[in-house]
Tab-separated table of C-alpha atoms in Angstrom:
chain	number	residue	atom	x	y	z
A	8	GLY	CA	179.958	-29.905	-120.454
A	9	PRO	CA	179.689	-28.616	-124.044
A	10	ARG	CA	182.471	-28.912	-126.622
A	11	ARG	CA	185.361	-26.510	-126.235
A	12	PRO	CA	188.727	-25.872	-127.957
A	13	THR	CA	191.408	-28.471	-127.144
A	14	VAL	CA	195.139	-28.660	-127.809
A	15	ARG	CA	194.750	-32.065	-129.492
A	16	PRO	CA	191.900	-33.957	-131.167
A	17	VAL	CA	189.514	-35.588	-128.699
A	18	ARG	CA	186.308	-37.579	-129.036
A	19	TRP	CA	183.462	-35.848	-127.235
A	20	ALA	CA	180.670	-37.631	-125.402
A	21	ARG	CA	177.945	-36.134	-123.237
A	22	GLU	CA	175.473	-37.745	-120.892
A	23	GLU	CA	171.775	-37.988	-121.619
A	24	PRO	CA	170.085	-35.968	-120.396
A	25	PRO	CA	172.759	-33.232	-120.265
A	26	GLY	CA	173.650	-32.656	-116.644
A	27	GLY	CA	172.192	-36.053	-115.758
A	28	GLY	CA	174.928	-36.912	-113.308
A	29	PRO	CA	178.077	-39.057	-113.108
A	30	VAL	CA	176.531	-42.463	-113.861
A	31	ALA	CA	174.993	-41.172	-117.080
A	32	ALA	CA	178.307	-39.494	-117.937
A	33	VAL	CA	180.286	-42.714	-117.405
A	34	ASP	CA	177.781	-44.551	-119.596
A	35	ALA	CA	178.222	-41.970	-122.370
A	36	GLY	CA	181.992	-42.391	-122.237
A	37	VAL	CA	181.962	-46.191	-122.125
A	38	ARG	CA	179.758	-46.272	-125.225
A	39	GLN	CA	182.593	-44.615	-127.179
A	40	THR	CA	185.128	-47.410	-126.668
A	41	THR	CA	185.600	-51.135	-127.152
A	42	ALA	CA	188.750	-51.257	-125.000
A	43	PRO	CA	188.781	-53.893	-122.231
A	44	LEU	CA	189.900	-51.351	-119.618
A	45	VAL	CA	188.386	-47.936	-118.986
A	46	LEU	CA	189.964	-45.025	-117.129
A	47	VAL	CA	187.568	-42.645	-115.413
A	48	LEU	CA	189.422	-39.448	-114.495
A	49	SER	CA	187.682	-36.259	-113.449
A	50	ALA	CA	189.057	-33.027	-114.883
A	51	ASP	CA	189.809	-31.274	-111.577
A	52	LEU	CA	192.869	-33.249	-110.436
A	53	PRO	CA	195.932	-30.966	-110.632
A	54	PHE	CA	198.334	-33.505	-109.079
A	55	LEU	CA	197.360	-36.622	-110.998
A	56	THR	CA	200.442	-38.102	-112.708
A	57	PRO	CA	201.058	-40.777	-115.359
A	58	GLU	CA	202.609	-42.914	-112.606
A	59	THR	CA	199.380	-42.865	-110.597
A	60	VAL	CA	197.348	-43.733	-113.685
A	61	ARG	CA	199.703	-46.635	-114.364
A	62	ALA	CA	199.269	-47.790	-110.762
A	63	LEU	CA	195.492	-47.796	-111.192
A	64	LEU	CA	195.825	-49.984	-114.281
A	65	ASP	CA	198.370	-52.231	-112.575
A	66	GLY	CA	195.864	-52.826	-109.793
A	67	ILE	CA	193.679	-54.616	-112.341
A	68	GLU	CA	196.368	-56.182	-114.497
A	69	GLY	CA	198.533	-57.530	-111.681
A	70	ALA	CA	201.311	-54.933	-111.849
A	71	GLY	CA	202.044	-54.973	-115.540
A	72	GLY	CA	200.698	-58.401	-116.445
A	73	GLY	CA	202.448	-61.127	-114.542
A	74	GLN	CA	204.627	-59.153	-112.177
A	75	GLY	CA	203.641	-58.987	-108.543
A	76	THR	CA	201.565	-56.273	-106.923
A	77	GLU	CA	203.209	-55.189	-103.702
A	78	GLY	CA	200.925	-54.657	-100.741
A	79	VAL	CA	197.871	-56.396	-102.191
A	80	ARG	CA	195.480	-57.767	-99.620
A	81	ALA	CA	192.147	-59.437	-100.318
A	82	THR	CA	189.431	-58.997	-97.717
A	83	GLY	CA	185.835	-60.138	-97.630
A	84	GLY	CA	183.886	-62.453	-99.910
A	85	SER	CA	183.945	-66.227	-100.025
A	86	GLN	CA	186.890	-66.304	-102.441
A	87	ALA	CA	188.977	-63.811	-100.523
A	88	THR	CA	192.359	-64.717	-99.111
A	89	GLU	CA	192.721	-62.423	-96.148
A	90	GLY	CA	196.134	-60.931	-95.622
A	91	THR	CA	197.639	-62.465	-98.744
A	92	ASP	CA	200.765	-60.629	-99.803
A	93	ALA	CA	201.570	-60.843	-103.482
A	94	THR	CA	205.054	-61.597	-104.723
A	95	GLU	CA	207.077	-58.422	-105.035
A	96	GLY	CA	208.062	-57.480	-108.582
A	97	THR	CA	209.903	-54.680	-110.289
A	98	GLY	CA	206.662	-53.249	-111.612
A	99	ALA	CA	204.995	-53.454	-108.198
A	100	THR	CA	202.185	-51.153	-107.188
A	101	GLU	CA	202.388	-50.108	-103.549
A	102	GLY	CA	199.464	-49.707	-101.240
A	103	ILE	CA	196.747	-51.489	-103.209
A	104	GLN	CA	194.181	-53.260	-101.078
A	105	ALA	CA	191.605	-55.521	-102.666
A	106	ILE	CA	188.055	-55.461	-101.329
A	107	GLY	CA	185.085	-57.646	-102.115
A	108	GLY	CA	185.009	-61.210	-103.447
A	109	VAL	CA	188.492	-61.377	-104.920
A	110	GLN	CA	191.599	-63.477	-104.636
A	111	ALA	CA	195.082	-61.975	-104.660
A	112	THR	CA	197.884	-64.436	-105.355
A	113	GLY	CA	200.942	-63.160	-107.229
A	114	GLY	CA	198.731	-60.825	-109.259
A	115	VAL	CA	195.232	-59.470	-108.776
A	116	GLN	CA	192.689	-62.049	-109.920
A	117	GLY	CA	188.994	-61.190	-110.044
A	118	ILE	CA	189.525	-57.476	-109.604
A	119	GLU	CA	187.020	-55.462	-111.646
A	120	GLY	CA	188.511	-52.062	-110.920
A	121	THR	CA	191.018	-50.021	-108.942
A	122	VAL	CA	189.831	-46.867	-107.221
A	123	LEU	CA	191.870	-44.122	-105.584
A	124	ILE	CA	191.203	-43.311	-101.935
A	125	ASP	CA	192.005	-40.024	-100.248
A	126	SER	CA	193.767	-39.317	-96.957
A	127	ASP	CA	190.515	-39.928	-95.058
A	128	GLY	CA	190.022	-43.348	-96.632
A	129	ARG	CA	187.154	-42.249	-98.865
A	130	GLU	CA	186.866	-43.845	-102.280
A	131	GLN	CA	187.146	-41.570	-105.313
A	132	PRO	CA	185.302	-43.506	-108.058
A	133	LEU	CA	185.994	-40.711	-110.554
A	134	VAL	CA	189.718	-41.457	-110.206
A	135	ALA	CA	189.711	-45.110	-111.136
A	136	ALA	CA	190.348	-47.824	-113.699
A	137	TYR	CA	187.637	-50.364	-114.441
A	138	ARG	CA	187.181	-53.455	-116.538
A	139	ALA	CA	184.745	-52.399	-119.241
A	140	GLU	CA	182.441	-55.421	-119.233
A	141	PRO	CA	181.595	-55.381	-115.487
A	142	LEU	CA	181.068	-51.627	-115.794
A	143	ARG	CA	178.656	-52.107	-118.698
A	144	ARG	CA	176.905	-54.894	-116.770
A	145	GLU	CA	176.215	-52.679	-113.764
A	146	ILE	CA	175.175	-49.742	-115.950
A	147	ALA	CA	172.625	-51.944	-117.740
A	148	LEU	CA	171.266	-53.293	-114.444
A	149	LEU	CA	170.887	-49.787	-113.013
A	150	ALA	CA	169.167	-48.517	-116.160
A	151	THR	CA	166.685	-51.390	-115.978
A	152	GLU	CA	166.088	-51.056	-112.252
A	153	HIS	CA	165.633	-47.278	-112.217
A	154	GLY	CA	164.218	-46.716	-115.686
A	155	GLY	CA	167.252	-44.623	-116.669
A	156	LEU	CA	170.561	-43.335	-115.355
A	157	GLY	CA	169.840	-39.647	-114.819
A	158	GLY	CA	170.445	-38.405	-111.288
A	159	LEU	CA	171.824	-41.675	-109.917
A	160	PRO	CA	174.737	-41.469	-107.443
A	161	LEU	CA	177.986	-43.067	-108.534
A	162	ARG	CA	178.119	-45.290	-105.440
A	163	LEU	CA	175.239	-47.322	-106.887
A	164	LEU	CA	177.406	-48.133	-109.901
A	165	VAL	CA	180.598	-49.107	-108.094
A	166	SER	CA	179.136	-50.751	-104.980
A	167	GLU	CA	178.636	-54.075	-106.780
A	168	LEU	CA	182.104	-54.173	-108.349
A	169	ALA	CA	185.068	-56.065	-106.871
A	170	LEU	CA	187.479	-53.188	-106.366
A	171	ALA	CA	191.073	-52.731	-105.291
A	172	ARG	CA	191.911	-49.496	-103.511
A	173	LEU	CA	195.007	-47.374	-104.080
A	174	GLN	CA	195.814	-44.729	-101.478
A	175	HIS	CA	197.391	-41.560	-102.829
A	176	PRO	CA	196.294	-38.423	-100.939
A	177	THR	CA	198.133	-36.039	-103.266
A	178	ALA	CA	196.788	-37.425	-106.533
A	179	SER	CA	193.243	-37.583	-105.140
A	180	PHE	CA	193.231	-33.865	-104.296
A	181	ASP	CA	190.497	-32.265	-106.391
A	182	CYS	CA	189.381	-28.685	-106.916
A	183	ASP	CA	185.715	-28.306	-106.017
A	184	THR	CA	185.940	-24.731	-104.700
A	185	TRP	CA	187.965	-21.570	-105.299
A	186	GLU	CA	189.687	-22.279	-101.981
A	187	ASP	CA	190.815	-25.652	-103.362
A	188	ILE	CA	192.240	-23.904	-106.433
A	189	THR	CA	194.155	-21.468	-104.225
A	190	THR	CA	195.587	-24.384	-102.230
A	191	ALA	CA	196.590	-26.220	-105.406
A	192	ARG	CA	198.354	-23.169	-106.836
A	193	ALA	CA	200.277	-22.707	-103.575
A	194	ARG	CA	201.416	-26.341	-103.687
A	195	ILE	CA	202.535	-25.984	-107.294
A	196	ARG	CA	204.565	-22.864	-106.472
A	197	GLU	CA	206.142	-24.669	-103.511
A	198	HIS	CA	207.053	-27.593	-105.765
A	199	GLY	CA	208.987	-25.262	-108.071
A	200	HIS	CA	210.706	-23.649	-105.085
A	201	VAL	CA	211.813	-27.053	-103.774
A	202	LEU	CA	213.299	-27.932	-107.174
A	203	ASP	CA	215.305	-24.708	-107.220
A	204	GLU	CA	216.610	-25.377	-103.703
A	205	TRP	CA	217.530	-28.965	-104.590
A	206	ILE	CA	219.401	-27.968	-107.756
A	207	ALA	CA	221.340	-25.339	-105.818
A	208	ALA	CA	222.235	-27.910	-103.150
A	209	VAL	CA	223.372	-30.487	-105.717
A	210	LYS	CA	225.536	-27.947	-107.560
A	211	ALA	CA	227.149	-26.935	-104.270
A	212	GLU	CA	227.745	-30.564	-103.293
A	213	LEU	CA	229.307	-31.391	-106.677
A	214	GLY	CA	231.298	-28.185	-106.809
A	215	ILE	CA	229.894	-26.952	-110.117
A	216	ASP	CA	228.655	-23.533	-111.180
A	217	LEU	CA	226.281	-23.890	-114.102
A	218	ASP	CA	223.025	-22.253	-115.122
A	219	VAL	CA	220.539	-25.129	-115.441
A	220	ASP	CA	217.618	-24.840	-117.848
A	221	THR	CA	215.297	-26.822	-115.608
A	222	ALA	CA	212.300	-26.594	-117.941
A	223	ALA	CA	214.255	-27.932	-120.940
A	224	LEU	CA	215.686	-30.845	-118.965
A	225	LEU	CA	212.280	-31.720	-117.496
A	226	ASP	CA	210.765	-31.606	-120.985
A	227	LEU	CA	213.518	-33.905	-122.226
A	228	ALA	CA	212.931	-36.331	-119.341
A	229	ARG	CA	209.200	-36.319	-120.091
A	230	ASP	CA	209.738	-36.959	-123.814
A	231	ALA	CA	212.156	-39.810	-123.107
A	232	ALA	CA	209.789	-41.369	-120.568
A	233	HIS	CA	206.759	-41.141	-122.856
A	234	GLY	CA	208.420	-41.810	-126.206
A	235	VAL	CA	210.853	-44.536	-125.142
A	236	ALA	CA	210.278	-45.909	-121.626
A	237	ARG	CA	210.071	-44.423	-118.155
A	238	PRO	CA	213.598	-45.546	-117.121
A	239	ALA	CA	214.931	-43.679	-120.159
A	240	ALA	CA	214.244	-40.340	-118.448
A	241	PRO	CA	217.043	-40.338	-115.839
A	242	LEU	CA	219.420	-42.223	-118.135
A	243	THR	CA	218.925	-39.698	-120.944
A	244	THR	CA	219.500	-36.681	-118.730
A	245	PHE	CA	222.639	-38.325	-117.327
A	246	LEU	CA	223.984	-38.951	-120.836
A	247	VAL	CA	223.180	-35.369	-121.841
A	248	GLY	CA	225.152	-34.079	-118.871
A	249	TYR	CA	228.058	-36.382	-119.658
A	250	ALA	CA	228.088	-35.332	-123.323
A	251	ALA	CA	228.047	-31.663	-122.335
A	252	ALA	CA	230.967	-32.247	-119.964
A	253	GLN	CA	232.948	-33.917	-122.751
A	254	LYS	CA	232.431	-30.820	-124.902
A	255	GLY	CA	233.532	-28.378	-122.230
A	256	GLY	CA	230.619	-28.377	-119.811
A	257	GLY	CA	229.267	-24.859	-120.380
A	258	PRO	CA	225.647	-23.730	-120.741
A	259	GLU	CA	225.880	-23.726	-124.541
A	260	GLU	CA	227.179	-27.301	-124.624
A	261	LEU	CA	224.432	-28.438	-122.255
A	262	ALA	CA	221.753	-26.701	-124.320
A	263	ALA	CA	223.072	-28.268	-127.535
A	264	ALA	CA	223.158	-31.764	-126.031
A	265	THR	CA	219.650	-31.312	-124.619
A	266	GLU	CA	218.327	-30.187	-128.003
A	267	LYS	CA	219.898	-33.167	-129.794
A	268	ALA	CA	218.508	-35.662	-127.300
A	269	ALA	CA	215.043	-34.076	-127.444
A	270	ALA	CA	215.024	-34.338	-131.244
A	271	LEU	CA	216.103	-37.975	-131.005
A	272	ALA	CA	213.327	-38.737	-128.505
A	273	ALA	CA	210.772	-37.195	-130.870
A	274	ARG	CA	212.045	-39.240	-133.841
A	275	TRP	CA	212.133	-42.384	-131.725
A	276	ALA	CA	208.490	-41.956	-130.694
A	277	GLU	CA	207.405	-41.424	-134.311
A	278	GLU	CA	209.257	-44.502	-135.581
A	279	GLN	CA	208.035	-46.951	-132.955
């Protein structure tokens, strides 16, 4: 669509002709980057998380570059090793299945992309990570064959790529209709309700009575995960709780410790 206000600077690209379809749109985006890997993420995915995006990338890179990819299976193609299970590693990506002419041995070799599949097993090529060069290759071939990219279905672009598939029904949920939006909002409200119930249960189990600023702690966990490393999130919130307990354990002490840790996470991210 046309340019619109954003909360941070972005680089805009639009397909030619405007409204020319997903293949033309992917081509417009790929032309804006020289990166070896390209993420294609549609804008109507309310439950897509950084963890799922990382899993898509790991499906190409072999679970973080050298670590195993749990649940990888290569099927089809003369180079395929059917039923091969990769070595399990700490950065493993569950549920990835390789398809096409690929070989999976301790990492994912020959994979040109990882695509999300929904609960019905359908591929979602607009929720995927691709190697840029194979993507450019297929785009060029399609443009030559059809005299342009306008109006072409996305399946023509991805059908010739060696893809791994990652099943994640929640992350693949997209909002195509107003009914989908209503369903998504209901799920989001339920998620918040479950958190409240869990916090109440934990406080009862631990025998504590404390007002918890859930939003502040979740923001802190997010900042620590993004600015430091993902494992820093639970460790940081634990240390904040411990520090608050050392100071008396009240809401004010918890808020002060949370604020200090959040400021540290921000400085850490800027300095790295």
